[in-house]
Every structure is written in C-alpha cells, then in structure tokens.
Amino acid sequence: MTMVFCRACAKELHETAPTCPQCGASQHVALAATNGVSAPWLAITSLILGIISILSLFDDSEWDRDTLFGLGLFSVAGLICGIISINQKKPGNSLAIAGVVMSAIATLVFVGLSLD
C-alpha cells in the first residue's frame, strides 16, 4: 500500500484515490497534461509536400506549363505549411525546417523551368 500526499491539502492518501477524502480535490493530472499536446500535422504535411516536390525533379520527361504550375503549387503549399508550423513553435520544428528547405529548392527550380 503506497501512500501519497493530496495535491490540495497535503493530507496523506492512497495512490489510487481519485479524490482526496479530506478536501475532495481531484488527484489525477496526467490526463489534463496530455490534452494540450498536439500533433505536428503542419510540419508533417510540409515535409511530405517537400519530398514529393523534390522527387518530381528526378523525372526526366518534358513538362508543359500546366505540369510545372501544378508541381509549383505543391512546393509552395509545402513552403507555406512549413513556415506556419515554424512560427507556431509547436513540436516538429525540425520536420518543418526540412520541408521548407526542400520546398524552397523545388519552388526555385520550378520557377526557373517555367521561365524557359
């Protein structure tokens, strides 16, 4: 039988007690702590779009303006998602940075190819 102290009144109680029998304060905080953590979905989206944009550069076939425009949209969308994720300072900043770098490189290449 392990005893812990109440978070509100500091009276001793059993570790499995959901509330303090003295003051009635709730003793479980673990559920509240995990509710504030969000998944880095913007950073993951940026990374995936950056990877798709970079991988499309290895296609050696001829591209028309519509294809370049569509691939350019993918890279710009990855760039925007990554920048938003970095500015929000949420978990996954390294994913967002990698997505921004790949998307920026792909965007510059697509802009260069469209000017030809």
PDB file of C-alpha atoms in Angstrom:
ATOM      1  CA  MET A   1       0.000   0.000   0.000  1.00  0.00           C
ATOM      2  CA  THR A   2       1.646   3.178  -1.245  1.00  0.00           C
ATOM      3  CA  MET A   3       0.651   6.471   0.224  1.00  0.00           C
ATOM      4  CA  VAL A   4       0.952   9.867  -1.480  1.00  0.00           C
ATOM      5  CA  PHE A   5       0.049  13.398  -0.448  1.00  0.00           C
ATOM      6  CA  CYS A   6      -3.002  15.330  -1.622  1.00  0.00           C
ATOM      7  CA  ARG A   7      -2.244  17.977  -4.219  1.00  0.00           C
ATOM      8  CA  ALA A   8      -4.517  20.495  -2.468  1.00  0.00           C
ATOM      9  CA  CYS A   9      -4.440  19.968   1.311  1.00  0.00           C
ATOM     10  CA  ALA A  10      -1.260  17.820   1.673  1.00  0.00           C
ATOM     11  CA  LYS A  11      -3.039  15.124   3.685  1.00  0.00           C
ATOM     12  CA  GLU A  12      -1.830  11.548   3.183  1.00  0.00           C
ATOM     13  CA  LEU A  13      -3.996   9.315   0.981  1.00  0.00           C
ATOM     14  CA  HIS A  14      -3.740   6.127  -1.070  1.00  0.00           C
ATOM     15  CA  GLU A  15      -2.143   6.467  -4.508  1.00  0.00           C
ATOM     16  CA  THR A  16      -5.201   5.092  -6.343  1.00  0.00           C
ATOM     17  CA  ALA A  17      -7.663   7.512  -4.748  1.00  0.00           C
ATOM     18  CA  PRO A  18      -9.326   9.626  -7.465  1.00  0.00           C
ATOM     19  CA  THR A  19     -10.142  12.403  -4.989  1.00  0.00           C
ATOM     20  CA  CYS A  20      -8.958  13.405  -1.544  1.00  0.00           C
ATOM     21  CA  PRO A  21     -11.272  12.142   1.228  1.00  0.00           C
ATOM     22  CA  GLN A  22     -10.471  15.246   3.302  1.00  0.00           C
ATOM     23  CA  CYS A  23     -10.923  18.128   0.826  1.00  0.00           C
ATOM     24  CA  GLY A  24     -12.374  16.430  -2.281  1.00  0.00           C
ATOM     25  CA  ALA A  25      -9.654  17.674  -4.673  1.00  0.00           C
ATOM     26  CA  SER A  26      -9.048  15.624  -7.802  1.00  0.00           C
ATOM     27  CA  GLN A  27      -5.721  13.775  -7.770  1.00  0.00           C
ATOM     28  CA  HIS A  28      -5.331  12.764 -11.436  1.00  0.00           C
ATOM     29  CA  VAL A  29      -3.434  15.316 -13.516  1.00  0.00           C
ATOM     30  CA  ALA A  30      -1.915  13.034 -16.181  1.00  0.00           C
ATOM     31  CA  LEU A  31      -4.997  13.252 -18.420  1.00  0.00           C
ATOM     32  CA  ALA A  32      -5.031  17.053 -18.373  1.00  0.00           C
ATOM     33  CA  ALA A  33      -1.345  17.239 -19.298  1.00  0.00           C
ATOM     34  CA  THR A  34      -1.735  15.164 -22.465  1.00  0.00           C
ATOM     35  CA  ASN A  35      -4.724  17.143 -23.757  1.00  0.00           C
ATOM     36  CA  GLY A  36      -2.599  20.228 -24.510  1.00  0.00           C
ATOM     37  CA  VAL A  37      -0.117  18.352 -26.745  1.00  0.00           C
ATOM     38  CA  SER A  38      -0.982  18.466 -30.421  1.00  0.00           C
ATOM     39  CA  ALA A  39       0.438  16.501 -33.299  1.00  0.00           C
ATOM     40  CA  PRO A  40       2.776  18.359 -35.651  1.00  0.00           C
ATOM     41  CA  TRP A  41       0.498  17.815 -38.650  1.00  0.00           C
ATOM     42  CA  LEU A  42       1.541  21.025 -40.420  1.00  0.00           C
ATOM     43  CA  ALA A  43       5.204  20.070 -40.158  1.00  0.00           C
ATOM     44  CA  ILE A  44       4.486  16.567 -41.444  1.00  0.00           C
ATOM     45  CA  THR A  45       2.441  17.974 -44.325  1.00  0.00           C
ATOM     46  CA  SER A  46       5.273  20.348 -45.209  1.00  0.00           C
ATOM     47  CA  LEU A  47       7.787  17.511 -45.184  1.00  0.00           C
ATOM     48  CA  ILE A  48       5.631  15.251 -47.361  1.00  0.00           C
ATOM     49  CA  LEU A  49       4.955  18.001 -49.896  1.00  0.00           C
ATOM     50  CA  GLY A  50       8.658  18.889 -49.934  1.00  0.00           C
ATOM     51  CA  ILE A  51       9.606  15.264 -50.584  1.00  0.00           C
ATOM     52  CA  ILE A  52       7.053  14.959 -53.394  1.00  0.00           C
ATOM     53  CA  SER A  53       8.329  18.185 -54.943  1.00  0.00           C
ATOM     54  CA  ILE A  54      11.979  17.111 -54.780  1.00  0.00           C
ATOM     55  CA  LEU A  55      11.245  13.620 -56.106  1.00  0.00           C
ATOM     56  CA  SER A  56       9.351  15.073 -59.051  1.00  0.00           C
ATOM     57  CA  LEU A  57      12.559  16.847 -60.116  1.00  0.00           C
ATOM     58  CA  PHE A  58      14.094  13.468 -60.961  1.00  0.00           C
ATOM     59  CA  ASP A  59      11.525  12.902 -63.739  1.00  0.00           C
ATOM     60  CA  ASP A  60      13.391  13.492 -66.991  1.00  0.00           C
ATOM     61  CA  SER A  61      10.369  13.794 -69.283  1.00  0.00           C
ATOM     62  CA  GLU A  62       9.267  17.081 -70.863  1.00  0.00           C
ATOM     63  CA  TRP A  63       6.884  19.172 -68.799  1.00  0.00           C
ATOM     64  CA  ASP A  64       4.304  21.583 -70.122  1.00  0.00           C
ATOM     65  CA  ARG A  65       3.214  24.758 -68.317  1.00  0.00           C
ATOM     66  CA  ASP A  66       0.287  23.049 -66.551  1.00  0.00           C
ATOM     67  CA  THR A  67       2.541  20.382 -65.059  1.00  0.00           C
ATOM     68  CA  LEU A  68       5.041  22.969 -63.883  1.00  0.00           C
ATOM     69  CA  PHE A  69       2.214  25.031 -62.393  1.00  0.00           C
ATOM     70  CA  GLY A  70       0.792  22.024 -60.525  1.00  0.00           C
ATOM     71  CA  LEU A  71       4.150  20.934 -59.159  1.00  0.00           C
ATOM     72  CA  GLY A  72       4.884  24.536 -58.240  1.00  0.00           C
ATOM     73  CA  LEU A  73       1.664  24.632 -56.225  1.00  0.00           C
ATOM     74  CA  PHE A  74       2.735  21.519 -54.322  1.00  0.00           C
ATOM     75  CA  SER A  75       6.074  23.089 -53.446  1.00  0.00           C
ATOM     76  CA  VAL A  76       4.533  26.456 -52.469  1.00  0.00           C
ATOM     77  CA  ALA A  77       1.947  24.673 -50.294  1.00  0.00           C
ATOM     78  CA  GLY A  78       4.761  22.790 -48.546  1.00  0.00           C
ATOM     79  CA  LEU A  79       6.623  26.050 -48.077  1.00  0.00           C
ATOM     80  CA  ILE A  80       3.587  27.771 -46.542  1.00  0.00           C
ATOM     81  CA  CYS A  81       2.750  24.847 -44.227  1.00  0.00           C
ATOM     82  CA  GLY A  82       6.341  24.698 -43.012  1.00  0.00           C
ATOM     83  CA  ILE A  83       6.578  28.424 -42.349  1.00  0.00           C
ATOM     84  CA  ILE A  84       3.305  28.410 -40.413  1.00  0.00           C
ATOM     85  CA  SER A  85       4.462  25.418 -38.365  1.00  0.00           C
ATOM     86  CA  ILE A  86       7.792  27.068 -37.528  1.00  0.00           C
ATOM     87  CA  ASN A  87       6.041  30.309 -36.494  1.00  0.00           C
ATOM     88  CA  GLN A  88       3.638  28.458 -34.190  1.00  0.00           C
ATOM     89  CA  LYS A  89       6.604  26.972 -32.281  1.00  0.00           C
ATOM     90  CA  LYS A  90       4.891  23.606 -31.939  1.00  0.00           C
ATOM     91  CA  PRO A  91       6.629  20.235 -31.803  1.00  0.00           C
ATOM     92  CA  GLY A  92       8.132  19.075 -35.067  1.00  0.00           C
ATOM     93  CA  ASN A  93      10.171  22.146 -35.963  1.00  0.00           C
ATOM     94  CA  SER A  94      12.906  20.000 -37.480  1.00  0.00           C
ATOM     95  CA  LEU A  95      10.353  18.370 -39.777  1.00  0.00           C
ATOM     96  CA  ALA A  96       9.060  21.780 -40.792  1.00  0.00           C
ATOM     97  CA  ILE A  97      12.557  23.099 -41.467  1.00  0.00           C
ATOM     98  CA  ALA A  98      13.350  20.125 -43.688  1.00  0.00           C
ATOM     99  CA  GLY A  99      10.051  20.612 -45.530  1.00  0.00           C
ATOM    100  CA  VAL A 100      10.714  24.336 -46.008  1.00  0.00           C
ATOM    101  CA  VAL A 101      14.207  23.712 -47.382  1.00  0.00           C
ATOM    102  CA  MET A 102      13.047  21.052 -49.844  1.00  0.00           C
ATOM    103  CA  SER A 103      10.003  23.059 -50.899  1.00  0.00           C
ATOM    104  CA  ALA A 104      12.062  26.220 -51.393  1.00  0.00           C
ATOM    105  CA  ILE A 105      14.592  24.399 -53.580  1.00  0.00           C
ATOM    106  CA  ALA A 106      11.823  22.814 -55.636  1.00  0.00           C
ATOM    107  CA  THR A 107       9.978  26.137 -55.978  1.00  0.00           C
ATOM    108  CA  LEU A 108      13.093  27.858 -57.278  1.00  0.00           C
ATOM    109  CA  VAL A 109      13.693  25.067 -59.793  1.00  0.00           C
ATOM    110  CA  PHE A 110      10.084  25.124 -60.993  1.00  0.00           C
ATOM    111  CA  VAL A 111      10.164  28.905 -61.388  1.00  0.00           C
ATOM    112  CA  GLY A 112      13.394  28.596 -63.337  1.00  0.00           C
ATOM    113  CA  LEU A 113      11.977  25.900 -65.586  1.00  0.00           C
ATOM    114  CA  SER A 114       8.808  27.884 -66.249  1.00  0.00           C
ATOM    115  CA  LEU A 115      10.811  30.923 -67.412  1.00  0.00           C
ATOM    116  CA  ASP A 116      12.458  28.945 -70.223  1.00  0.00           C
TER     117      ASP A 116
END
